[in-house]
GROMACS .gro file of C-alpha atoms in nm:
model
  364
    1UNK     CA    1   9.021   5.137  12.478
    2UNK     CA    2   8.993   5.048  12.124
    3UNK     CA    3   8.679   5.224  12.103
    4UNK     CA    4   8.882   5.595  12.159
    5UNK     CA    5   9.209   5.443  11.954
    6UNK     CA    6   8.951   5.493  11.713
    7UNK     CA    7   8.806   5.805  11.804
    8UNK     CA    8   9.175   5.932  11.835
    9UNK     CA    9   9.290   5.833  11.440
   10UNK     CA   10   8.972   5.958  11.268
   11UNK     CA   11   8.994   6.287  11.439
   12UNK     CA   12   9.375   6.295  11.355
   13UNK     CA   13   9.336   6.192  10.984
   14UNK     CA   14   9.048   6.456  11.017
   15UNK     CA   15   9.307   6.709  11.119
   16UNK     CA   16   9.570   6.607  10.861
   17UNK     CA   17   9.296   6.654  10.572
   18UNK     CA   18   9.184   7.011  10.687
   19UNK     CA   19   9.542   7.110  10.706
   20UNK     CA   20   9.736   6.948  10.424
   21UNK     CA   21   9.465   6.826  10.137
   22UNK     CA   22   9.616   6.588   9.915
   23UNK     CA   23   9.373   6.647   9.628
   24UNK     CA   24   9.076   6.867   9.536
   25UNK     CA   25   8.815   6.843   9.268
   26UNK     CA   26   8.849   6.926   8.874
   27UNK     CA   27   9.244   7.044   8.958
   28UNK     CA   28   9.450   7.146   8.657
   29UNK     CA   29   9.816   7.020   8.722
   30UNK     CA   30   9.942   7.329   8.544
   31UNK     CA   31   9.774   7.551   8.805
   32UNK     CA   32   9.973   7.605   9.094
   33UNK     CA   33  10.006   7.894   9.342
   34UNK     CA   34  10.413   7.987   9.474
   35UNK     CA   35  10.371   8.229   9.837
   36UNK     CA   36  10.654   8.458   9.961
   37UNK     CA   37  10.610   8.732  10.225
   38UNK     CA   38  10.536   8.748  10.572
   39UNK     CA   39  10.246   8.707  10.872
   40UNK     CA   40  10.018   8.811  10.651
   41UNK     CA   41  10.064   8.498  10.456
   42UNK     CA   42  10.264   8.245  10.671
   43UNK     CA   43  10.105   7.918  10.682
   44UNK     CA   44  10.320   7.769  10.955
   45UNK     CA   45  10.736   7.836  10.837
   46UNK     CA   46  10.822   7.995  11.127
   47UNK     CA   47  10.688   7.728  11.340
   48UNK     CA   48  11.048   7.537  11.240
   49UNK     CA   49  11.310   7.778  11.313
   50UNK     CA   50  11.439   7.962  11.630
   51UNK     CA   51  11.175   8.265  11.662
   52UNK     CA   52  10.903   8.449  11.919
   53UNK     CA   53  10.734   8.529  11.590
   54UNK     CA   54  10.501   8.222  11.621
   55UNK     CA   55  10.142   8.147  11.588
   56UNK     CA   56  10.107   7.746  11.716
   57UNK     CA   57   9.933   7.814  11.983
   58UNK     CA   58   9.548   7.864  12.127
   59UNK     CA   59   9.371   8.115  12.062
   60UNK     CA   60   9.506   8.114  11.670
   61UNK     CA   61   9.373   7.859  11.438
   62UNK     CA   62   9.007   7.866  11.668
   63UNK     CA   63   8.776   7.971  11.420
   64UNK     CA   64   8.858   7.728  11.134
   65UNK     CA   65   9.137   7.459  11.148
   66UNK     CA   66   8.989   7.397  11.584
   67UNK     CA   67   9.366   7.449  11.666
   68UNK     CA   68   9.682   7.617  11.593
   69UNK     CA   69   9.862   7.582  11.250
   70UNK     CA   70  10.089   7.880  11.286
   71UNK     CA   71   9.877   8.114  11.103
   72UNK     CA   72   9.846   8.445  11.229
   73UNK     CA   73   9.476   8.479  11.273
   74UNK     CA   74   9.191   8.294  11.399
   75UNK     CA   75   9.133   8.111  11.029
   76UNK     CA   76   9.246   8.122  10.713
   77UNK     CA   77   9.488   8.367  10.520
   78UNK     CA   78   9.440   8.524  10.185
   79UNK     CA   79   9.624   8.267   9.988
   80UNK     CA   80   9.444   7.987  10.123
   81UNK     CA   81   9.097   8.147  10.017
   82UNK     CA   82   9.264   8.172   9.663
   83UNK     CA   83   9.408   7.812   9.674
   84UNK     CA   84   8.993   7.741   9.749
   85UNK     CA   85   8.918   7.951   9.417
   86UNK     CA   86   9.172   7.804   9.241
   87UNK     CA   87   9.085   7.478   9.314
   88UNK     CA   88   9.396   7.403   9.520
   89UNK     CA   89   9.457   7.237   9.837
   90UNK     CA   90   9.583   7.446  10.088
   91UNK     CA   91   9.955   7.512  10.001
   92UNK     CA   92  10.188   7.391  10.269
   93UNK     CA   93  10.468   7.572  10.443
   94UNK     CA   94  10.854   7.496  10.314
   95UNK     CA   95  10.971   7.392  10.611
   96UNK     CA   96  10.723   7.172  10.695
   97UNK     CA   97  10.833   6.806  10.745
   98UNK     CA   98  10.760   6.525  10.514
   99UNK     CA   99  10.665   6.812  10.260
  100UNK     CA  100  10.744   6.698   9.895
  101UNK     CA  101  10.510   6.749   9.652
  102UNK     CA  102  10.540   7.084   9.511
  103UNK     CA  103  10.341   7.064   9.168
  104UNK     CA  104  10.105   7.224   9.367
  105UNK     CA  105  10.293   7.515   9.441
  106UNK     CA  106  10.471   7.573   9.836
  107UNK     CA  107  10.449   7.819  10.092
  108UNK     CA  108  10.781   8.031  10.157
  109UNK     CA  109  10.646   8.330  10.417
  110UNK     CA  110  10.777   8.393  10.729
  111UNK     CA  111  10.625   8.652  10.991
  112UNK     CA  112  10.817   8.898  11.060
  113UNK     CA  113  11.034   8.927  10.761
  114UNK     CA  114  11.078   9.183  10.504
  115UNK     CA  115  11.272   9.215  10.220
  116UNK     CA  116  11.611   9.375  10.368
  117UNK     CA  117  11.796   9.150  10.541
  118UNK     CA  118  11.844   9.309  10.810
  119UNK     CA  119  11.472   9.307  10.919
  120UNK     CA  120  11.462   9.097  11.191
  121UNK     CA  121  11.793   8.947  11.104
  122UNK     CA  122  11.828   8.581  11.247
  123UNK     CA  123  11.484   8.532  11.371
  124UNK     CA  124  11.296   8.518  11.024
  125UNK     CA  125  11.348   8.384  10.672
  126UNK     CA  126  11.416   8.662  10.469
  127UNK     CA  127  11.305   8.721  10.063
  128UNK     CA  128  11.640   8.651   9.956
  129UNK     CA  129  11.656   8.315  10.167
  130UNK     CA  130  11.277   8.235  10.023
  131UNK     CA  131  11.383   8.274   9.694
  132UNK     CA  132  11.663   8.051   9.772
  133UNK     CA  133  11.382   7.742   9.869
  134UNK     CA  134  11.225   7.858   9.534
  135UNK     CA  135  11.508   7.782   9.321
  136UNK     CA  136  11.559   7.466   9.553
  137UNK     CA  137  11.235   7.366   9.432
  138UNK     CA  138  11.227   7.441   9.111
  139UNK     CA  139  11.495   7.232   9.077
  140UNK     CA  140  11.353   6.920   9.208
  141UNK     CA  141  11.048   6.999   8.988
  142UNK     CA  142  11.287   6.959   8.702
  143UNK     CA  143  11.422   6.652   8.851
  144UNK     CA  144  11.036   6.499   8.900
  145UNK     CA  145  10.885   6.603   8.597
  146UNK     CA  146  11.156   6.687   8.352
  147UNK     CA  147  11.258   6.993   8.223
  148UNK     CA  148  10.981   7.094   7.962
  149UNK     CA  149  10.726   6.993   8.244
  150UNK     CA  150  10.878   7.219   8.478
  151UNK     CA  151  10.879   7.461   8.309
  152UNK     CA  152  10.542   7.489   8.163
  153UNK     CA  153  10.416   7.434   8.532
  154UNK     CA  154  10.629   7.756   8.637
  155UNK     CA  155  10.557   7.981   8.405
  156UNK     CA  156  10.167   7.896   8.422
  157UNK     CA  157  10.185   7.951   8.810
  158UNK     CA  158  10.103   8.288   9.025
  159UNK     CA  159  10.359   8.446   9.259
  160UNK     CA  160  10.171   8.610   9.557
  161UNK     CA  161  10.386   8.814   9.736
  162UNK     CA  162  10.287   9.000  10.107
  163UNK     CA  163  10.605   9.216  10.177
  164UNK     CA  164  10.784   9.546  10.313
  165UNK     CA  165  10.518   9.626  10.584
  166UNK     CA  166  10.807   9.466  10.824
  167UNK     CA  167  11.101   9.635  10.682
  168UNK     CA  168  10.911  10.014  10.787
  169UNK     CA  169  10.752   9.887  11.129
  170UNK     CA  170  11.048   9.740  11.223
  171UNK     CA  171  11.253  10.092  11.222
  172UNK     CA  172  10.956  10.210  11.483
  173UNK     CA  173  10.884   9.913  11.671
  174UNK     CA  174  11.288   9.861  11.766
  175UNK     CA  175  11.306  10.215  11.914
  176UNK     CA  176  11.173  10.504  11.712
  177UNK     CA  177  11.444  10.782  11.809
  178UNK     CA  178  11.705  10.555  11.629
  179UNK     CA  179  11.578  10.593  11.284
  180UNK     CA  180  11.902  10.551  11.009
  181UNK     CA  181  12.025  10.809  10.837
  182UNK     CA  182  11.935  10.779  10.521
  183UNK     CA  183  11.611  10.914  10.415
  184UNK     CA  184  11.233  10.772  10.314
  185UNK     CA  185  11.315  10.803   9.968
  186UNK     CA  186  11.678  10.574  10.009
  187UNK     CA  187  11.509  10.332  10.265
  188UNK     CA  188  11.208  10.260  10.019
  189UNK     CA  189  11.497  10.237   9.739
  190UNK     CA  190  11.677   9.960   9.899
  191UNK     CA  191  11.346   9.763   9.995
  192UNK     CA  192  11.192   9.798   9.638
  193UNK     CA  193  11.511   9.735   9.487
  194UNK     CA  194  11.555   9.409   9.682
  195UNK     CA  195  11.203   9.320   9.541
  196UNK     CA  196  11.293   9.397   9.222
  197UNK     CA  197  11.576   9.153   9.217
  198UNK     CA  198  11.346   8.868   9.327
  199UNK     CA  199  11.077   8.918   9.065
  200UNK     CA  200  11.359   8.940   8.801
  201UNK     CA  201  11.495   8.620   8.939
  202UNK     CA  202  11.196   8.406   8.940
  203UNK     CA  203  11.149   8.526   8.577
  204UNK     CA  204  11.501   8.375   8.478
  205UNK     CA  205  11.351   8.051   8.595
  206UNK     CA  206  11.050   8.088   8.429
  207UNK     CA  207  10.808   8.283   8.652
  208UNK     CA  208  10.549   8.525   8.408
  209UNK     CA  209  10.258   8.574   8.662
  210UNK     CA  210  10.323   8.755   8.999
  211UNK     CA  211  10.034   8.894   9.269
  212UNK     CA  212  10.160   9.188   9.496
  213UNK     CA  213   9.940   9.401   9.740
  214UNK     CA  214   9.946   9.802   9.855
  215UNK     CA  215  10.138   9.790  10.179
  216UNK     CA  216   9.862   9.803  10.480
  217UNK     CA  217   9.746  10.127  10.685
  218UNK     CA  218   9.986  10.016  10.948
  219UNK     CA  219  10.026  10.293  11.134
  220UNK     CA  220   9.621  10.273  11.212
  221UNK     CA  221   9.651   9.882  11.313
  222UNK     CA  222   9.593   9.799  11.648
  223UNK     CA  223   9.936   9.755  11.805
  224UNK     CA  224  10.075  10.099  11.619
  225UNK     CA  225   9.835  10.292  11.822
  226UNK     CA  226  10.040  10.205  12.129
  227UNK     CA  227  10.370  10.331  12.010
  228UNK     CA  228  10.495  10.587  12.250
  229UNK     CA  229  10.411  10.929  12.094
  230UNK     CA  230  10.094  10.795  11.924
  231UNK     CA  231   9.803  11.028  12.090
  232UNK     CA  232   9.527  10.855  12.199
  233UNK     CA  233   9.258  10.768  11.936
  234UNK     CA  234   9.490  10.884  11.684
  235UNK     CA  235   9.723  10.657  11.387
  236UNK     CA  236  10.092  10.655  11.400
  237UNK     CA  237  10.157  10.912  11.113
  238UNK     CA  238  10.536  10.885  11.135
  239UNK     CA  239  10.532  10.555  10.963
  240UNK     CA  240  10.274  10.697  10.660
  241UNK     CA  241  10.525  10.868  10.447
  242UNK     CA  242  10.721  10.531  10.405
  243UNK     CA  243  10.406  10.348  10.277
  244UNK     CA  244  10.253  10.620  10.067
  245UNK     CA  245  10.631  10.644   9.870
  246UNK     CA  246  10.646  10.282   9.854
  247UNK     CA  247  10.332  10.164   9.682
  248UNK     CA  248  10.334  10.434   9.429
  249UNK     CA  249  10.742  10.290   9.394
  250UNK     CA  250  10.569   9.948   9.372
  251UNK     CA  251  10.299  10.030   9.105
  252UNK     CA  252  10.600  10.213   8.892
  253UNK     CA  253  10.833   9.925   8.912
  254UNK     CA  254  10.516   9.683   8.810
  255UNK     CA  255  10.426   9.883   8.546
  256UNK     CA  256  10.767   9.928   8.440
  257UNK     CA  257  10.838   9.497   8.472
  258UNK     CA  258  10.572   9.464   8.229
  259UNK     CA  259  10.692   9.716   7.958
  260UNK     CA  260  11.012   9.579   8.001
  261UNK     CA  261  11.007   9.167   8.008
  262UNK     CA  262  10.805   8.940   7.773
  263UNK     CA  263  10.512   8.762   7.914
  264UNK     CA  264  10.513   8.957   8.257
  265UNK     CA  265  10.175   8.982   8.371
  266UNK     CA  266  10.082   9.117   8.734
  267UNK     CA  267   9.784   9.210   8.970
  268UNK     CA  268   9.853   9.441   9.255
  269UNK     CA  269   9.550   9.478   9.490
  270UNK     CA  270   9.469   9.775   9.622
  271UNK     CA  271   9.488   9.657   9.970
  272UNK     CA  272   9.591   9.971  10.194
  273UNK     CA  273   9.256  10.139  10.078
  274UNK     CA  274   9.039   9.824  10.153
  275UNK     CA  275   9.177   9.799  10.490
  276UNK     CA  276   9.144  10.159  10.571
  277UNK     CA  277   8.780  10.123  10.541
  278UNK     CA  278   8.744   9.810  10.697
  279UNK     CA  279   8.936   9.987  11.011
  280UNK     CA  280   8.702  10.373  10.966
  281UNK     CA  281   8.413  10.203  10.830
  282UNK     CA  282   8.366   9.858  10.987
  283UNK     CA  283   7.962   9.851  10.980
  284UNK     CA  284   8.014   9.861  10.606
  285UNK     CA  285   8.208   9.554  10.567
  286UNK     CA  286   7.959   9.353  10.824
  287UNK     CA  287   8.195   9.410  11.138
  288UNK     CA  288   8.125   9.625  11.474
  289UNK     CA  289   8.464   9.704  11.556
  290UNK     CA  290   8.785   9.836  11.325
  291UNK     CA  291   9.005   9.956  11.538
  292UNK     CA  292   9.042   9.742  11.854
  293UNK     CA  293   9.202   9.375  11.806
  294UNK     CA  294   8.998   9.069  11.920
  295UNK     CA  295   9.298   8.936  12.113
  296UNK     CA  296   9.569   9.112  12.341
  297UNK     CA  297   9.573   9.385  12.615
  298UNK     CA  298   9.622   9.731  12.671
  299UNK     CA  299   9.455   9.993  12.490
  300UNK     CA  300   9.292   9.902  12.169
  301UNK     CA  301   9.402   9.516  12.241
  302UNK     CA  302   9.742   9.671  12.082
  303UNK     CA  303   9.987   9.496  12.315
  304UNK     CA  304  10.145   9.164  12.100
  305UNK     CA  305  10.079   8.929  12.351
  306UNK     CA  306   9.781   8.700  12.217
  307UNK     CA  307   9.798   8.389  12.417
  308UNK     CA  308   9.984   8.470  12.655
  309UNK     CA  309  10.319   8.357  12.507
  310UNK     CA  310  10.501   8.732  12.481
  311UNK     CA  311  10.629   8.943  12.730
  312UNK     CA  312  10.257   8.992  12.941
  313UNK     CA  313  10.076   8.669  12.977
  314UNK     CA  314   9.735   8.816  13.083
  315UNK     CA  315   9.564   8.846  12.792
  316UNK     CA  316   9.176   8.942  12.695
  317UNK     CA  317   8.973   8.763  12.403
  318UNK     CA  318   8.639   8.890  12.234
  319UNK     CA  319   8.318   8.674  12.258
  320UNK     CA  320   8.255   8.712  11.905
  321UNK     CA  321   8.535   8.711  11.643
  322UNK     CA  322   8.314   8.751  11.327
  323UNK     CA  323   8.256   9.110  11.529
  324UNK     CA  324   8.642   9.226  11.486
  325UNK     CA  325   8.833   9.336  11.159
  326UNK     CA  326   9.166   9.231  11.363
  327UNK     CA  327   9.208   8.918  11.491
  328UNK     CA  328   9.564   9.014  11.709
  329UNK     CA  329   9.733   9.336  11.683
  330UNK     CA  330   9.824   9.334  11.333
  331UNK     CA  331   9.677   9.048  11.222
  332UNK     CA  332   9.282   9.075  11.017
  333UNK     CA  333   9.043   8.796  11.132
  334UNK     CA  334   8.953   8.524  10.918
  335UNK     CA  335   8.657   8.677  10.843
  336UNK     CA  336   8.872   9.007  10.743
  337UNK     CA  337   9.096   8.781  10.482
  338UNK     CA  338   8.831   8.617  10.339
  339UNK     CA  339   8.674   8.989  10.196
  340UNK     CA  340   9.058   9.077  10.113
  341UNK     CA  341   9.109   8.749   9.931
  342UNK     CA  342   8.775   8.850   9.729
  343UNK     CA  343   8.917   9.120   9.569
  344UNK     CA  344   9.216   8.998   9.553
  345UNK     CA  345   9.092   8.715   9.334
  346UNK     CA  346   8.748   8.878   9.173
  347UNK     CA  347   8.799   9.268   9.186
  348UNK     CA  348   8.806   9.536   8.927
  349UNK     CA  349   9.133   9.626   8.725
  350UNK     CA  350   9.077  10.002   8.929
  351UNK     CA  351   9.128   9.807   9.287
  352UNK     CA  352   9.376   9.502   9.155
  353UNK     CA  353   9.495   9.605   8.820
  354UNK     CA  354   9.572   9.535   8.574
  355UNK     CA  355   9.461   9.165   8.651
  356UNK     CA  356   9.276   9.015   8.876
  357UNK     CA  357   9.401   8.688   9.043
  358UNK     CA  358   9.136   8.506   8.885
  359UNK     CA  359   9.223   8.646   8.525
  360UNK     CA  360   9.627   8.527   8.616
  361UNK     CA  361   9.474   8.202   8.686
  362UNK     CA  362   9.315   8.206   8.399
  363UNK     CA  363   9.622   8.285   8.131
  364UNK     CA  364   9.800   8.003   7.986
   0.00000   0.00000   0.00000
């Protein structure tokens, strides 16, 4: 008996280290790394509040952590390969009990959210709600390490941000002959404006170095070639016109940000292209398959229902997960993050201008 109480507590102190490091080597206590956004970057948030939009259980988490974390992919995300580069530990969710030390920077994503409010309304934790736990936080960094501290510490960190694919998926996934009223132009006008007021908030507080992305190809993910109307083979073009008008919003109101605030410094990573590729051209990117998910059912693997926990509990899983560019039906493998978090932290000003992560890093 003692001999597996043992076995038992290395294995779970094991655990605890892979998930929650409590130090790493040659770290710089000014560097830390602040996450907002959704599934693409959710570390485990929604696994604390009232939601299907969870990822605790097997077959997530399989490739890396050896069990779920509430990650949306077999592995790691994108900012946990730049906490690695950054010589961070992985940065924890908010909501995640017994979490207090924040000098390291904190985890605010939430699948499923967007930045309107009513995206998903009541089952995720909105960008106006996660920039209410940043200024929570900030707060209790003055508190711990005093004003001036806190201060230097927040305006030497990054703000990643992973947001709007939900607010424009949503409209199609909830019924797709009850669009609003209001046209692409207004809808992307409210979501970028609701952006906007975040990024100008965190700068009040002292925020100078933020990290957005290109919206994904979403209509050629997985579970968008399922939508009713979507021929087969083909992407979901109703949904392109939304992303096209808002990343070239998003690289306006960047550029604009910059011109317009001292000290504002950005990256914005050309993501939608990448991905694109990855999904036409997966041979090129060390993959066999772009298209069809590792994990779900139906056609392409595009049915949500990876692990059985949705609405159909058959579900089908690849041998080989190194083989897929999507992990679930919207979700890129580990494997698929890691190349994304590359560029993201190491790529030229033409695909994440006009810094790189690394070079934000890198600016005192």
């Amino acid at each position: 008996m003692a001999k597996w109480g043992f076995v038992f507590i290395f294995l779970y102190a094991t655990i605890i280290r892979l998930v929650i490091p409590t130090e790493c080597c040659d770290h710089d206590p000014s560097t830390s790394l602040f996450i907002f956004g959704d599934s693409f970057f959710d570390s485990g948030n929604n696994n604390y509040i009232n939601t299907t939009s969870k990822a605790n259980y097997f077959p997530y988490g399989e490739t890396f952590f050896k069990h779920p974390t509430g990650r949306f992919s077999d592995g790691r995300l994108v900012p946990d390969f730049i906490a690695e580069y950054a010589k961070l530990p992985y940065i924890p969710p908010y909501l995640q009990p017994g979490n207090h030390e924040y000098t390291y920077g904190v985890n605010f994503a939430s699948a499923g959210a967007g930045a309107l409010l009513e995206t998903r309304q009541g089952l995720v934790i909105d960008l106006k709600t996660q920039l209410g736990y940043f200024k929570n936080v900030s707060r209790l960094l003055s508190q711990k390490l005093g004003d001036k501290k806190a201060k230097v510490l927040l305006s030497r960190a990054v703000y990643s941000f992973s947001v709007g694919n939900n607010d424009y998926s949503f409209l199609f996934e909830k019924n797709s002959t009850v669009l609003p009223s209001y046209s692409a132009q207004q809808l992307v006008g409210l979501v970028i404006g609701n952006i906007t007021k975040v990024i100008q908030e965190i700068y009040e507080i002292g925020g100078r170095k933020f990290g957005f992305q290109s919206l994904e190809p979403l209509g050629c993910e997985p579970y968008a070639r399922v939508f009713e109307g979507t021929k087969p083979g083909a992407c979901f073009d109703k949904i392109t016109p939304f992303l096209k008008l808002h990343n070239k919003e998003l690289s306006m109101l960047l550029k604009k940000l910059q011109s317009k605030l001292d000290g504002f410094k950005y990256s914005l990573v050309e993501l939608h292209s990448l991905l694109q590729e990855m999904i036409d051209q997966p041979s090129n990117f060390g993959f066999k398959e772009g298209k069809v998910a590792c994990c779900g059912s139906g056609p392409y693997r595009g049915i949500s229902n990876c692990g059985g926990r949705r609405r159909v509990k058959e579900y089908e899983l690849c041998d080989n997960v190194s083989d897929y560019v999507f992990f679930d039906s919207g979700h890129p493998t580990e494997k698929a993050n890691q190349q994304i978090a590359e560029l993201t932290w190491s790529g030229k000003p033409s695909a994440t201008g006009p810094y790189n992560f690394k070079a934000l890093f890198d600016l005192k």
